[in-house]
Amino acid sequence: MFTRRNLLAAAALAAPALVARTSIGQTLRKVKLGTAFTTTTNAMFLMPDLLKPEGIDAEIITFPSLVQRMQAVASGSVDVGNGGLSATMQIATKGFPMAVLADGCDGGWMLVAKPSITSFAELAGKKIAVQNGSIGLVSLNWKLQHEGLTDKVEILFLDNQDMPVPLARGDVDAICCFEPYATFAELNGFGKKLWVPYDTPMGKTNLGFVASIPFIKKEPALTKLLVQAHVKATNTMRDNPKIAIETTIKQFNMSREVAEASAKNLFFSADSGEGFQNGLKALAGMMLTNKMLDSEPKWDEFINTSFI
Amino acid sequence: MTRFIECIDVGKIYHGRTGDVEALRGISIACAAGEFVCLLGLSGCGKSTLLQMIAGLETPSTGQIIVDGRELNGPSPSTSIVFQDHGLFPWQTVRANVEFNMKARGIAAAERRTRAEEMLALTGLSGFATRYPHELSGGMRQRVGIARALTTRPRALLMDEPFGALDAQTRGRLQSELLDIWAAQRTTVLFVTHSIDEAVFLADRILVFTPRPGRLSADVTVDLPRPRDPRSDGFARVARGLRTALGTDGGSE
Amino acid sequence: MRLGGLVGLVPLLGFLLLWQIAVAVHLYPPVLLPPPAKVAAAFALYGPSIAANTLASVTRVLIGIGLAFCVAVPSGLLIGRYPALDRLCDWSIQTFRSVPPISLIPMAMLFFGIGDTPAIVLIFLSGLWPLLLNTIFGVRGIERTMLKVATAAGASEALILRDIIWPAALPNIFTGLRLAVGGGWLTVVTAEMIAVKSGLGYMILNAQMTFRAELVFAGIMVIGAIGLLGDFAVRKLRQHACSWQEGLTANAN
């Protein structure tokens, strides 16, 4: 008989069966991917669609900067994702074992100076803005030393998005700035490209796909899936500049002109061969000189390209 | 008899959010120089309002107020007012407090000093010039208020229930002291009170007010010789009459 | 300091103990939570640099809050005194004071450039509102009788502001000052994100960027200690300037 009690009892019996059916159809594994809000990390946005057919529900967690992204790694909030390679190295050598799994994006920054400054040497006695702890700072310090200008310029720390206005106002004479803000400053006439910063030992080394070593040890199969998705996404970005341009327009509210020009300064690449690895080692050397690093990472642990 | 203070058909209406309140209507009174006049009435009858208008702190809605022959247009230098909650400045010494009214009237420092000493002596506060109000008792604070009011040599002293917050004994003492000061200075005194006994003890004339709206209902001359004995028959007779005028026959004062 | 006051150290020592325990059981990665010993070592190693940075931050706060005082107090006295002015300014005050300093950084950089000037502007703003609002509040709370005494005595606006409004509002101004110093000190880390080259905020941000947690902690501890000292200093100053208040338990803030 269909009394209320019978119906409730029937529902209670049916419930596990219902749950089982849904879980069979949708076993999506949830993964959190960390990234930061810069143009070099654009490939990350292609990842969720690439991972869904593999049964992975990827959630992208964006941090305000790559440094904070690495701090989140240290506190265990996110295990895997994009990482600034200088920050990754710093964390790894402070007792938090990390591994670089693949290259992500090379380049993406440059030095823009007031139009009245026509050579690097003229930066003597001037003010240069750069983001603290960034790859930009590492490259700038090396170049200053190389040109004998180390104690002759005043370095000020600003975030990338804050750099164009002081340059326009004349509060600083040059900015060592990441895209798209560097190109934005240039195309608006605030300054001219003075130095393409890839002539240092570390070259264009900038962003990679990284993970904590405990995570890799625990989830090798998942790591492989993620790395391969990353490689696919990165190659797609490399082969289709339009995607990067559209993302820059949408995410950064930049004009098409700026987006197109800045895209030329981004070198999406998952090529993690000798060139990339030498770049990492050179980066470590430069950071050691600058005292941004206390010791070199254990290279056989730190570089792990086996999942590509 | 000179009319030192005169009110001609004075009325006061307060405009509030919930409507108008008529605090006073048709007040016509005259006080001679040197008279001790009490304004007697229960709360809400407008007597304080009238006093504050005479002090120049409020303006009448209708009618005129004339002090020392001139129509009032703001506070007159001929009057000084004493409040129940004394209004002394806690951050100033007794001397500085007493000197304030003179400072406001632009009197020079040296003269301020001498006059203040004079008034402090008159009110028995000579040794307390450097103390602060919080160090004094309630009665002494009122004396400071009176001393301050007297320093500008006002022709009329306006007092708004000045002894209302004091205990009976202190009140009695201050009433006698006030009469001594009045006898010596011979200022006109306008004294607001709700106490029948106080009015009979102090005043030459008692103006009785009734409320809603505030109106003058009686003008009683008190003929008793001073010092007055509150236990005497004469005293009781006048008090009885006032009680009737106030409409408080049933209850005790 | 009386021994009784030192009891305030007990919770702080308790935190120290918890911290040491957390480190000992590896509750958090040492790169983010360094052991107390390492922080102590940082003080020893970088003592002069920490002291120099402390001085820089303290200077900025003193200038910023000093300016805030000079703008807020006179404005507050006037706004509290004149209702028309209050009606004019109220909406603007309520709007602007709700804006958190960190959101103003881009605007500060646009109007004031980078370095010390925008930093001091942000600190100024964080101290302006508590001082302004508390001054206005202090003026509004002034006992009406004191103002009546002054008006009846014919005191000028200037005298009333100088002799009554300013000293009467002073206890509330000190409340505002205490909040302003606290708020300004709280803002110093935010303010020093605008390309300054010294200061505790700068030191902490720099240490965060380079994963030197022991310096972050050292900086935070100094900030906390100075905050405590600053509050203590303001309270002492107030005790001295408002010593007359001790007698007025009812008004004590």
Tab-separated table of C-alpha atoms in Angstrom, chain C:
chain	number	residue	atom	x	y	z
C	1	MET	CA	55.378	50.513	35.446
C	2	ARG	CA	53.625	48.843	38.334
C	3	LEU	CA	54.107	45.118	38.625
C	4	GLY	CA	50.373	44.650	38.191
C	5	GLY	CA	50.605	46.106	34.714
C	6	LEU	CA	53.181	43.534	33.717
C	7	VAL	CA	50.514	40.877	33.908
C	8	GLY	CA	49.749	41.963	30.338
C	9	LEU	CA	52.895	40.143	29.276
C	10	VAL	CA	51.467	36.779	30.223
C	11	PRO	CA	49.294	36.194	27.128
C	12	LEU	CA	52.181	37.328	24.918
C	13	LEU	CA	54.495	34.825	26.526
C	14	GLY	CA	51.782	32.252	26.042
C	15	PHE	CA	51.789	32.932	22.309
C	16	LEU	CA	55.540	32.585	22.265
C	17	LEU	CA	55.209	29.179	23.850
C	18	LEU	CA	52.544	28.064	21.354
C	19	TRP	CA	54.761	29.240	18.538
C	20	GLN	CA	57.724	27.228	19.772
C	21	ILE	CA	55.558	24.148	20.143
C	22	ALA	CA	54.125	24.543	16.640
C	23	VAL	CA	57.623	24.723	15.236
C	24	ALA	CA	58.830	21.767	17.255
C	25	VAL	CA	56.069	19.496	15.940
C	26	HIS	CA	56.554	20.754	12.382
C	27	LEU	CA	53.023	22.006	12.160
C	28	TYR	CA	53.923	24.322	9.279
C	29	PRO	CA	56.808	24.347	6.815
C	30	PRO	CA	59.742	26.210	8.329
C	31	VAL	CA	60.027	28.353	5.219
C	32	LEU	CA	56.774	29.979	6.283
C	33	LEU	CA	56.898	29.607	10.070
C	34	PRO	CA	60.441	30.012	11.357
C	35	PRO	CA	61.401	29.056	14.900
C	36	PRO	CA	61.551	31.891	17.456
C	37	ALA	CA	65.282	31.360	17.716
C	38	LYS	CA	65.762	32.171	14.043
C	39	VAL	CA	63.732	35.355	14.432
C	40	ALA	CA	65.839	36.350	17.439
C	41	ALA	CA	68.920	35.695	15.344
C	42	ALA	CA	67.505	37.957	12.633
C	43	PHE	CA	67.304	40.771	15.183
C	44	ALA	CA	70.915	40.224	16.105
C	45	LEU	CA	72.057	39.962	12.510
C	46	TYR	CA	70.077	42.834	11.042
C	47	GLY	CA	69.686	45.008	14.123
C	48	PRO	CA	70.880	48.318	12.649
C	49	SER	CA	68.880	47.800	9.460
C	50	ILE	CA	65.725	46.975	11.433
C	51	ALA	CA	66.287	50.044	13.618
C	52	ALA	CA	66.742	52.277	10.577
C	53	ASN	CA	63.591	50.902	8.974
C	54	THR	CA	61.686	51.391	12.212
C	55	LEU	CA	62.774	55.001	12.382
C	56	ALA	CA	61.673	55.562	8.792
C	57	SER	CA	58.209	54.170	9.404
C	58	VAL	CA	57.779	56.002	12.687
C	59	THR	CA	58.769	59.247	11.006
C	60	ARG	CA	56.216	58.769	8.259
C	61	VAL	CA	53.483	58.057	10.776
C	62	LEU	CA	54.417	61.058	12.924
C	63	ILE	CA	54.289	63.355	9.916
C	64	GLY	CA	51.101	61.856	8.542
C	65	ILE	CA	49.230	61.868	11.828
C	66	GLY	CA	50.626	65.268	12.760
C	67	LEU	CA	49.192	66.687	9.543
C	68	ALA	CA	45.928	64.885	10.162
C	69	PHE	CA	45.731	66.491	13.615
C	70	CYS	CA	46.335	69.959	12.217
C	71	VAL	CA	43.576	69.515	9.635
C	72	ALA	CA	41.054	67.455	11.569
C	73	VAL	CA	40.937	69.266	14.902
C	74	PRO	CA	40.240	72.818	13.738
C	75	SER	CA	37.787	71.481	11.155
C	76	GLY	CA	36.114	69.296	13.742
C	77	LEU	CA	35.774	72.156	16.220
C	78	LEU	CA	34.091	74.299	13.592
C	79	ILE	CA	31.884	71.555	12.170
C	80	GLY	CA	30.789	70.560	15.666
C	81	ARG	CA	30.011	74.147	16.574
C	82	TYR	CA	28.101	75.267	13.486
C	83	PRO	CA	25.237	72.988	12.406
C	84	ALA	CA	25.134	74.574	8.942
C	85	LEU	CA	28.727	73.488	8.370
C	86	ASP	CA	27.895	70.047	9.674
C	87	ARG	CA	25.010	69.686	7.245
C	88	LEU	CA	27.340	70.701	4.429
C	89	CYS	CA	30.096	68.260	5.260
C	90	ASP	CA	28.369	65.219	6.728
C	91	TRP	CA	27.711	63.244	3.545
C	92	SER	CA	31.203	63.889	2.219
C	93	ILE	CA	32.782	62.769	5.460
C	94	GLN	CA	30.746	59.580	5.644
C	95	THR	CA	31.524	58.761	2.017
C	96	PHE	CA	35.241	59.325	2.072
C	97	ARG	CA	35.971	57.832	5.438
C	98	SER	CA	34.587	54.455	4.344
C	99	VAL	CA	37.203	54.035	1.631
C	100	PRO	CA	40.050	51.745	2.710
C	101	PRO	CA	43.538	53.162	2.123
C	102	ILE	CA	44.753	50.187	0.133
C	103	SER	CA	42.222	50.874	-2.595
C	104	LEU	CA	43.574	54.399	-2.915
C	105	ILE	CA	47.094	53.369	-3.869
C	106	PRO	CA	46.703	53.815	-7.632
C	107	MET	CA	45.092	57.224	-7.126
C	108	ALA	CA	47.751	58.234	-4.657
C	109	MET	CA	50.409	57.332	-7.208
C	110	LEU	CA	48.629	59.335	-9.867
C	111	PHE	CA	48.304	62.492	-7.780
C	112	PHE	CA	51.384	62.279	-5.622
C	113	GLY	CA	53.840	60.090	-7.490
C	114	ILE	CA	55.807	57.384	-5.723
C	115	GLY	CA	57.881	57.258	-2.578
C	116	ASP	CA	57.357	59.103	0.686
C	117	THR	CA	54.684	61.585	-0.399
C	118	PRO	CA	51.871	59.159	-1.314
C	119	ALA	CA	52.815	57.007	1.685
C	120	ILE	CA	52.383	59.939	4.024
C	121	VAL	CA	49.139	60.885	2.275
C	122	LEU	CA	47.693	57.428	2.930
C	123	ILE	CA	48.762	57.558	6.562
C	124	PHE	CA	47.299	61.061	6.814
C	125	LEU	CA	43.952	59.817	5.494
C	126	SER	CA	43.832	56.880	7.868
C	127	GLY	CA	44.290	59.218	10.819
C	128	LEU	CA	42.105	62.034	9.576
C	129	TRP	CA	38.729	60.419	10.040
C	130	PRO	CA	38.984	59.223	13.644
C	131	LEU	CA	40.370	62.616	14.676
C	132	LEU	CA	37.714	64.547	12.794
C	133	LEU	CA	34.780	62.463	13.953
C	134	ASN	CA	35.868	62.329	17.572
C	135	THR	CA	36.491	66.066	17.650
C	136	ILE	CA	33.012	66.710	16.273
C	137	PHE	CA	31.597	64.287	18.801
C	138	GLY	CA	33.471	66.014	21.593
C	139	VAL	CA	32.109	69.405	20.608
C	140	ARG	CA	28.562	68.096	20.334
C	141	GLY	CA	28.776	66.613	23.807
C	142	ILE	CA	29.649	69.869	25.511
C	143	GLU	CA	27.388	70.693	28.436
C	144	ARG	CA	24.853	73.249	27.200
C	145	THR	CA	24.961	75.241	30.411
C	146	MET	CA	28.583	76.228	29.902
C	147	LEU	CA	27.744	77.620	26.486
C	148	LYS	CA	24.734	79.434	27.903
C	149	VAL	CA	26.909	81.043	30.577
C	150	ALA	CA	29.300	82.225	27.896
C	151	THR	CA	26.593	83.539	25.584
C	152	ALA	CA	24.787	85.325	28.393
C	153	ALA	CA	28.053	86.973	29.398
C	154	GLY	CA	28.479	88.262	25.854
C	155	ALA	CA	31.505	86.139	24.991
C	156	SER	CA	32.796	86.363	21.406
C	157	GLU	CA	32.905	83.281	19.151
C	158	ALA	CA	36.675	83.279	19.360
C	159	LEU	CA	36.650	83.268	23.154
C	160	ILE	CA	34.076	80.490	23.240
C	161	LEU	CA	36.149	78.368	20.871
C	162	ARG	CA	39.365	79.000	22.767
C	163	ASP	CA	38.202	78.854	26.364
C	164	ILE	CA	35.342	76.379	26.188
C	165	ILE	CA	35.072	74.355	23.007
C	166	TRP	CA	38.741	73.401	22.670
C	167	PRO	CA	39.365	72.313	26.289
C	168	ALA	CA	35.957	70.623	26.571
C	169	ALA	CA	36.532	68.602	23.431
C	170	LEU	CA	40.097	67.706	24.358
C	171	PRO	CA	39.318	64.344	26.028
C	172	ASN	CA	37.457	63.242	22.896
C	173	ILE	CA	40.217	64.628	20.713
C	174	PHE	CA	42.605	62.388	22.595
C	175	THR	CA	40.349	59.420	21.938
C	176	GLY	CA	40.536	60.349	18.280
C	177	LEU	CA	44.299	60.697	18.509
C	178	ARG	CA	44.640	57.275	20.027
C	179	LEU	CA	42.605	55.794	17.182
C	180	ALA	CA	44.472	57.852	14.608
C	181	VAL	CA	47.883	56.759	15.821
C	182	GLY	CA	46.689	53.162	15.829
C	183	GLY	CA	45.127	53.473	12.391
C	184	GLY	CA	48.095	55.289	10.942
C	185	TRP	CA	50.452	52.672	12.260
C	186	LEU	CA	48.237	49.954	10.846
C	187	THR	CA	48.335	51.614	7.449
C	188	VAL	CA	52.082	51.976	7.337
C	189	VAL	CA	52.645	48.571	5.742
C	190	THR	CA	50.068	49.331	3.042
C	191	ALA	CA	51.417	52.823	2.524
C	192	GLU	CA	54.932	51.523	2.055
C	193	MET	CA	53.914	49.500	-0.989
C	194	ILE	CA	54.326	52.580	-3.138
C	195	ALA	CA	57.988	52.280	-4.042
C	196	VAL	CA	59.481	53.544	-0.797
C	197	LYS	CA	62.975	52.447	0.018
C	198	SER	CA	62.841	52.122	3.758
C	199	GLY	CA	60.496	51.289	6.536
C	200	LEU	CA	59.106	48.254	8.319
C	201	GLY	CA	56.418	47.735	5.690
C	202	TYR	CA	59.023	47.844	2.977
C	203	MET	CA	61.192	45.424	4.940
C	204	ILE	CA	58.320	42.981	5.418
C	205	LEU	CA	57.198	43.104	1.786
C	206	ASN	CA	60.749	42.650	0.625
C	207	ALA	CA	61.208	39.697	2.954
C	208	GLN	CA	57.973	38.153	1.666
C	209	MET	CA	59.136	38.445	-1.928
C	210	THR	CA	62.388	36.742	-1.096
C	211	PHE	CA	60.913	34.118	1.233
C	212	ARG	CA	62.762	35.357	4.322
C	213	ALA	CA	60.073	34.524	6.844
C	214	GLU	CA	62.270	35.273	9.855
C	215	LEU	CA	62.508	38.909	8.755
C	216	VAL	CA	58.767	39.026	8.167
C	217	PHE	CA	58.201	37.888	11.721
C	218	ALA	CA	60.828	40.242	13.094
C	219	GLY	CA	59.127	43.100	11.300
C	220	ILE	CA	55.693	42.108	12.567
C	221	MET	CA	56.994	41.917	16.125
C	222	VAL	CA	58.540	45.363	15.938
C	223	ILE	CA	55.327	46.741	14.481
C	224	GLY	CA	53.360	45.249	17.357
C	225	ALA	CA	55.768	46.579	19.976
C	226	ILE	CA	55.737	50.099	18.559
C	227	GLY	CA	51.961	49.990	18.388
C	228	LEU	CA	51.883	49.236	22.095
C	229	LEU	CA	54.348	52.005	22.896
C	230	GLY	CA	52.507	54.522	20.756
C	231	ASP	CA	49.224	53.817	22.476
C	232	PHE	CA	50.924	54.122	25.850
C	233	ALA	CA	52.438	57.465	24.881
C	234	VAL	CA	49.099	58.921	23.811
C	235	ARG	CA	47.458	57.784	27.013
C	236	LYS	CA	50.182	59.423	29.104
C	237	LEU	CA	49.862	62.614	27.120
C	238	ARG	CA	46.136	62.666	27.691
C	239	GLN	CA	46.516	62.112	31.410
C	240	HIS	CA	48.762	65.123	31.510
C	241	ALA	CA	46.629	67.410	29.354
C	242	CYS	CA	43.295	66.413	30.804
C	243	SER	CA	44.283	66.031	34.443
C	244	TRP	CA	41.190	67.996	35.427
C	245	GLN	CA	39.088	65.140	34.186
C	246	GLU	CA	39.959	62.897	37.066
C	247	GLY	CA	37.328	64.544	39.174
C	248	LEU	CA	34.570	63.959	36.671
C	249	THR	CA	33.984	60.247	36.840
C	250	ALA	CA	30.756	60.631	34.942
C	251	ASN	CA	32.522	62.134	31.958
C	252	ALA	CA	35.585	59.929	32.065
C	253	ASN	CA	36.374	58.376	28.691
